[in-house]
Tab-separated table of C-alpha atoms in Angstrom:
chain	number	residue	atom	x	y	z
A	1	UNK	CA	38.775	70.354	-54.712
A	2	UNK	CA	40.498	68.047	-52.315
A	3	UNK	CA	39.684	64.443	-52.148
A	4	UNK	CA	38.154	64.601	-48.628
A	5	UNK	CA	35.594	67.250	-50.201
A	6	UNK	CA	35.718	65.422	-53.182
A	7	UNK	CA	34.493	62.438	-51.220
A	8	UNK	CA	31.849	64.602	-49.345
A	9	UNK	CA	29.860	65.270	-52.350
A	10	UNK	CA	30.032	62.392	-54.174
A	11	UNK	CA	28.677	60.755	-51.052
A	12	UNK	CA	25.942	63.148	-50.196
A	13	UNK	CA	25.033	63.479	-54.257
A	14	UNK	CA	24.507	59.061	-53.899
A	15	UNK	CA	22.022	60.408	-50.862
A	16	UNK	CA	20.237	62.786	-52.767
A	17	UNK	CA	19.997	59.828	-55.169
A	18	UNK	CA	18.450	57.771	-53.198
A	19	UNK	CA	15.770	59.597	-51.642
A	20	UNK	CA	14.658	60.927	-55.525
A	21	UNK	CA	14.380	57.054	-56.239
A	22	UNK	CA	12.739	55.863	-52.655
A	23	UNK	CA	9.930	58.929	-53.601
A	24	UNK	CA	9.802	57.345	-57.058
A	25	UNK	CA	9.086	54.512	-56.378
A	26	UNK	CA	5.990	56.212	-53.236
A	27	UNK	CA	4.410	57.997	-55.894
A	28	UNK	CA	3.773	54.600	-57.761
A	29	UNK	CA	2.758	52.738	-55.411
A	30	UNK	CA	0.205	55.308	-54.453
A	31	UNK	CA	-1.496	55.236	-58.175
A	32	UNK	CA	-1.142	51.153	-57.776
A	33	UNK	CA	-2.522	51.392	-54.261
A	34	UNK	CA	-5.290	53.523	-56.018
A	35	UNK	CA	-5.974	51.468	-58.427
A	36	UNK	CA	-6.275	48.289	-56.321
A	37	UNK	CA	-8.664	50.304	-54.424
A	38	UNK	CA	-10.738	51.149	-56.874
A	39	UNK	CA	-10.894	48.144	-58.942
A	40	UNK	CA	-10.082	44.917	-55.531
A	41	UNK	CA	-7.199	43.649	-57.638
A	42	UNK	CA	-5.920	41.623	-54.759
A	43	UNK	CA	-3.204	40.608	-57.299
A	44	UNK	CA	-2.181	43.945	-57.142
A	45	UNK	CA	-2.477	44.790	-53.527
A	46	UNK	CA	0.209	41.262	-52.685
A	47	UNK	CA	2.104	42.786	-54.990
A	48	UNK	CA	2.558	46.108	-53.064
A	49	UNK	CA	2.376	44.878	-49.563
A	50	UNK	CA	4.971	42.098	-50.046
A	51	UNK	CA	7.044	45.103	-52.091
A	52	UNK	CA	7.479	47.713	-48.624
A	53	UNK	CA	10.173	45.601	-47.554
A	54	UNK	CA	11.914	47.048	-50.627
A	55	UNK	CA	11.274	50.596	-49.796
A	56	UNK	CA	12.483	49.668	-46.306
A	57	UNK	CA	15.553	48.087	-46.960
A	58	UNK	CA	16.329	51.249	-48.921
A	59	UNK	CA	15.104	53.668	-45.804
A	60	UNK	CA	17.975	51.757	-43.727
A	61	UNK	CA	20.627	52.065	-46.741
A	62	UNK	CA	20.131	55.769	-46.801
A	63	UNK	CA	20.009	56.882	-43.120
A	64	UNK	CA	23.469	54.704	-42.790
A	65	UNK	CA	24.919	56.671	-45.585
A	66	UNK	CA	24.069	59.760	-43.554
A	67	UNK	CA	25.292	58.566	-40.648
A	68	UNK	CA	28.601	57.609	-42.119
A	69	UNK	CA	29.229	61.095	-44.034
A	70	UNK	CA	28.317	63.183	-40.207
A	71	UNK	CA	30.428	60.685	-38.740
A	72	UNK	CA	33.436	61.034	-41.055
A	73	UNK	CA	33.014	64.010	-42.670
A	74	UNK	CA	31.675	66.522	-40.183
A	75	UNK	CA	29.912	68.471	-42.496
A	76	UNK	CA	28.404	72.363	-41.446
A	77	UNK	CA	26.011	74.828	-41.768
A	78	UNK	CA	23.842	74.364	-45.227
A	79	UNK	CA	25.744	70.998	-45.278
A	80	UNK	CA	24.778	69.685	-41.993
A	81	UNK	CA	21.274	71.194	-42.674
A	82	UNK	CA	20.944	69.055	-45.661
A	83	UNK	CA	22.412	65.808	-44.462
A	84	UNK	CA	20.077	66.247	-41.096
A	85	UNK	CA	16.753	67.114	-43.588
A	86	UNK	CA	17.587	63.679	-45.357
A	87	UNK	CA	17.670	62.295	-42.632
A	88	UNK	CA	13.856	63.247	-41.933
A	89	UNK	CA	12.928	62.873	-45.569
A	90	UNK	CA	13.506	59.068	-45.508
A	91	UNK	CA	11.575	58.758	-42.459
A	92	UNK	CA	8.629	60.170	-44.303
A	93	UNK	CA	9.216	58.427	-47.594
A	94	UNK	CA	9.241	55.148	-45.862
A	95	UNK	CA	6.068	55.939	-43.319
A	96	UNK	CA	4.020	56.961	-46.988
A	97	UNK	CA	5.527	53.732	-48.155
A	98	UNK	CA	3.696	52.412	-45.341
A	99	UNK	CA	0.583	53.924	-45.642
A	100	UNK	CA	0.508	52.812	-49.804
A	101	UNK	CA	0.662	49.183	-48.679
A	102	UNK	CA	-2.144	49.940	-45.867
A	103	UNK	CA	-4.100	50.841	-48.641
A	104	UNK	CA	-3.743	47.565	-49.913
A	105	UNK	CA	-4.951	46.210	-47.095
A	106	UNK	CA	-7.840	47.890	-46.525
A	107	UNK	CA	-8.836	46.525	-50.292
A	108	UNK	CA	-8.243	43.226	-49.548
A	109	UNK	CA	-10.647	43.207	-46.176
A	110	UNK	CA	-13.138	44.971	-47.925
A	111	UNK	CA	-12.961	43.159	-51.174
A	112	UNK	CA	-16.295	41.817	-52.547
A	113	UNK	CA	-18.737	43.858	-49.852
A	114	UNK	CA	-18.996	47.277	-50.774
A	115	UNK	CA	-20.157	48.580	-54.480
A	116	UNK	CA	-18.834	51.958	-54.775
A	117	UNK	CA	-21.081	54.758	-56.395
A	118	UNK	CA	-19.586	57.100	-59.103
A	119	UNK	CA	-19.385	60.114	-56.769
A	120	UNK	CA	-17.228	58.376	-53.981
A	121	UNK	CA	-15.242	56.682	-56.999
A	122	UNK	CA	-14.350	59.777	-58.511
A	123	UNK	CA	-12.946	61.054	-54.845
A	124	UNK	CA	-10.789	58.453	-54.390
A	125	UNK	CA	-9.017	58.578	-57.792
A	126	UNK	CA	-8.692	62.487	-57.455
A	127	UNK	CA	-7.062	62.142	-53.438
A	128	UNK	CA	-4.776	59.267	-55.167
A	129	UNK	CA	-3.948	62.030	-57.910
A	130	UNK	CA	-3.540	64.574	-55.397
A	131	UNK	CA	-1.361	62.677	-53.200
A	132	UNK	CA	0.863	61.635	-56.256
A	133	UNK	CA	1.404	65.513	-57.083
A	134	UNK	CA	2.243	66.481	-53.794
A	135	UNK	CA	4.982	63.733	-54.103
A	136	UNK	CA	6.310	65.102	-57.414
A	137	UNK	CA	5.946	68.656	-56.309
A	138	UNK	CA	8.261	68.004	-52.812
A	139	UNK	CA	10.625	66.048	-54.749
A	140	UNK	CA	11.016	68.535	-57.749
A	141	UNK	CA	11.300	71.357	-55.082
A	142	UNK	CA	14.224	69.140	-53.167
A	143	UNK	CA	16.203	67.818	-56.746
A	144	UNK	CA	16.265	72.506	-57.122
A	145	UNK	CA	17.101	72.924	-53.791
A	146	UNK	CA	14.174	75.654	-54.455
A	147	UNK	CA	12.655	77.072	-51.177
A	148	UNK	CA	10.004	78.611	-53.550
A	149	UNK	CA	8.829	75.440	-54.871
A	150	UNK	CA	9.186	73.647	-51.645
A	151	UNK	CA	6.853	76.488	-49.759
A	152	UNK	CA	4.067	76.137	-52.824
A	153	UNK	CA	3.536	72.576	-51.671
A	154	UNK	CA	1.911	73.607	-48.447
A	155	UNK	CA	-1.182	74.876	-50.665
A	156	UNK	CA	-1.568	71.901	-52.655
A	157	UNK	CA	-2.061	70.242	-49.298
A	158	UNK	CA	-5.073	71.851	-48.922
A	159	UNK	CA	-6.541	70.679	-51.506
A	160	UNK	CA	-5.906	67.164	-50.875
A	161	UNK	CA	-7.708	67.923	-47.231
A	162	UNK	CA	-10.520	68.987	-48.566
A	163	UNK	CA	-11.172	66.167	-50.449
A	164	UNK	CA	-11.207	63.782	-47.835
A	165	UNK	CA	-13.382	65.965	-45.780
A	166	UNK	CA	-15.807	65.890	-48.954
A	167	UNK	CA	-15.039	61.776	-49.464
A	168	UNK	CA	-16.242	61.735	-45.792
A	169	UNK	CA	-19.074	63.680	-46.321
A	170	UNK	CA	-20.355	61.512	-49.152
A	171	UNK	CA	-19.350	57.911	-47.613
A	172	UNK	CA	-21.561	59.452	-44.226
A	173	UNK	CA	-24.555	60.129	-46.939
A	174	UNK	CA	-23.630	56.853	-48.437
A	175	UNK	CA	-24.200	54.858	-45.286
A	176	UNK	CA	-27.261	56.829	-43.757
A	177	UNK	CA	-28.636	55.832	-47.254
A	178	UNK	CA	-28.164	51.629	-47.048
A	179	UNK	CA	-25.744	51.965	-49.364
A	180	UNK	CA	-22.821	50.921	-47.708
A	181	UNK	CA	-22.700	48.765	-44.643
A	182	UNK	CA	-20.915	50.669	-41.595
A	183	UNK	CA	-17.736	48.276	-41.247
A	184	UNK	CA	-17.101	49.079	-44.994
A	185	UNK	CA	-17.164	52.871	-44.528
A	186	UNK	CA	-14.947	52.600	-41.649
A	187	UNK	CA	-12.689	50.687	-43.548
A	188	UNK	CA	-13.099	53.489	-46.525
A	189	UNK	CA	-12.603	56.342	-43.769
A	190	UNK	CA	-9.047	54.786	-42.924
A	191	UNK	CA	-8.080	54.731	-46.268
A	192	UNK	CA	-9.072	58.454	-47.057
A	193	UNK	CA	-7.052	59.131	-43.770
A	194	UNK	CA	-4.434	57.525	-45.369
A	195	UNK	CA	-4.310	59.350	-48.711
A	196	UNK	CA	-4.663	62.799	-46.089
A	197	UNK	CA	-0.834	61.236	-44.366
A	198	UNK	CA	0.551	60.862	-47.446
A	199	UNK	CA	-0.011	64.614	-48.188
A	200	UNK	CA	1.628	65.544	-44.810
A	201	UNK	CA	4.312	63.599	-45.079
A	202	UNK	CA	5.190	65.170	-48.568
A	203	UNK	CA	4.324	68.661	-46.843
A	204	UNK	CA	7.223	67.201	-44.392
A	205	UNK	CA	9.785	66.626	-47.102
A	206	UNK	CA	9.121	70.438	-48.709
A	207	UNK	CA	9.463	71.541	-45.364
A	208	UNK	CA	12.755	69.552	-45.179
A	209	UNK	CA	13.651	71.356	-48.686
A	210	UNK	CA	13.185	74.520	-46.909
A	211	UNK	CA	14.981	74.099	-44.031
A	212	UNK	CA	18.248	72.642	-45.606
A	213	UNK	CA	17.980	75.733	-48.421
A	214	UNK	CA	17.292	78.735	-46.375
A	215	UNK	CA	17.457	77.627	-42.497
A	216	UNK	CA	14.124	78.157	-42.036
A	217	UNK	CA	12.299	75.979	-39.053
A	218	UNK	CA	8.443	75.309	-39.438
A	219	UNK	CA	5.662	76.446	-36.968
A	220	UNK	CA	3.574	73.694	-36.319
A	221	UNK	CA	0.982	75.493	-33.802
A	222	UNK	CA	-2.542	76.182	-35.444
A	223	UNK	CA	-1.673	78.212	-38.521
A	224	UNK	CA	-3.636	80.536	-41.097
A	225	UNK	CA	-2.366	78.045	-44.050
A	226	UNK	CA	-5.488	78.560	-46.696
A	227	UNK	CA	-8.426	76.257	-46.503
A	228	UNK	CA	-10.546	74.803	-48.879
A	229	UNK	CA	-14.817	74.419	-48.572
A	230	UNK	CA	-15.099	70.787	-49.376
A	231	UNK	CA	-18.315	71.578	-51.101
A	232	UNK	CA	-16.409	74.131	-53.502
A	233	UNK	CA	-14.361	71.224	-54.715
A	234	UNK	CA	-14.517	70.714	-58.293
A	235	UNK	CA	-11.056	70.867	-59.449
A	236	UNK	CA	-7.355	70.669	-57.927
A	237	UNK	CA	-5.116	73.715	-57.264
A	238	UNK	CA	-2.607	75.038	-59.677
A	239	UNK	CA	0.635	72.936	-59.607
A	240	UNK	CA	-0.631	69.398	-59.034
């Protein structure tokens, strides 16, 4: 191997580095985000919103690093496919990062006026679960290069959708009930919407995986991807 290809690699292996340690550190500051959630640790939640800039500063690292190696190195085919999906992947990873801290925020406005029952509890932990496997699963899939793994993540998705749809359902019942106040379940219904994004945007990074591996483009008209009845929920797919 020459240098120049020597170079290549050792510059898009540092990219590949980076994006398994900017969806590292996602995936805990979803179960933080979770957490603070759950339990209005507004400790917690500074901690997390003041730590995006982090996750940021990385985003802007990376997508200069890609820049640099197509602008110096001219890479093609699987190559180019790879630096270019990347490319996307950070923009994902640092939108999720996003979402986390709006999480946080949500906590803090809502801190001290709601009282959560056990059913809508139990939701939120499970789409913070969910949403952390998805992560793990698209990253896994991406550190294989595994088209397989990448495409399985697209089911586990579903899961995750219907449990907002049922964490809707019960914060409606909720509400209509007295038990929450309607500025609070607004407040909850963002933040369920949120946990739904961060799902897609891990679907985005397997679909990334799949692209770069096998060339394949996704269709993103109205598909027949499986659903799930949000009543039927009891337990998550295999794989998360």
């Amino acid at each position: 191997m020459n240098e120049l290809r020597k170079a290549y690699h050792e510059d898009l292996e540092t990219a590949r580095n980076q994006v398994v340690r900017m969806a590292a550190m996602v995936v805990e500051k979803v179960a933080r985000a979770t957490s603070v959630l759950l339990d209005g640790d507004l400790e917690g939640a500074e901690y997390i919103i003041k730590g995006d800039a982090e996750l940021d500063a990385r985003a802007v690292e990376t997508e200069e690093h890609c820049i640099q190696i197509l602008a110096l190195q001219a890479p093609v085919a699987g190559e180019l496919r790879q630096v270019l999906a990347i490319l996307k992947m950070v923009s994902d990873i640092e939108r999720s990062g996003d979402l986390a801290a709006n999480l946080c925020k949500i906590a803090r406005r809502i801190y001290g006026h709601h009282t959560l029952d056990p059913k809508m509890r139990g939701l939120i932990e499970r789409m913070g679960e969910q949403a952390q496997a998805l992560y793990r699963a698209a990253i896994d899939a991406f550190v294989d290069s595994d088209a397989a793994k990448a495409a399985a993540v697209d089911d586990m998705d579903a899961y995750l959708d219907a449990l907002q749809k049922q964490f809707i359902q019960s914060m409606f019942e909720a509400h209509n009930a007295g038990r929450l106040e309607l500025p609070t379940a607004i407040e909850l219904a963002m933040a369920a919407r949120f946990f739904e994004r961060i799902g897609d945007h891990a679907v985005h990074i397997a679909e990334r995986v799949r692209f770069f591996v096998t060339g394949w483009l996704p269709d993103h008209r109205p598909s027949d991807r499986p659903t799930v009845d949000p009543a039927a929920v009891i337990e998550p797919v295999e794989g998360s």
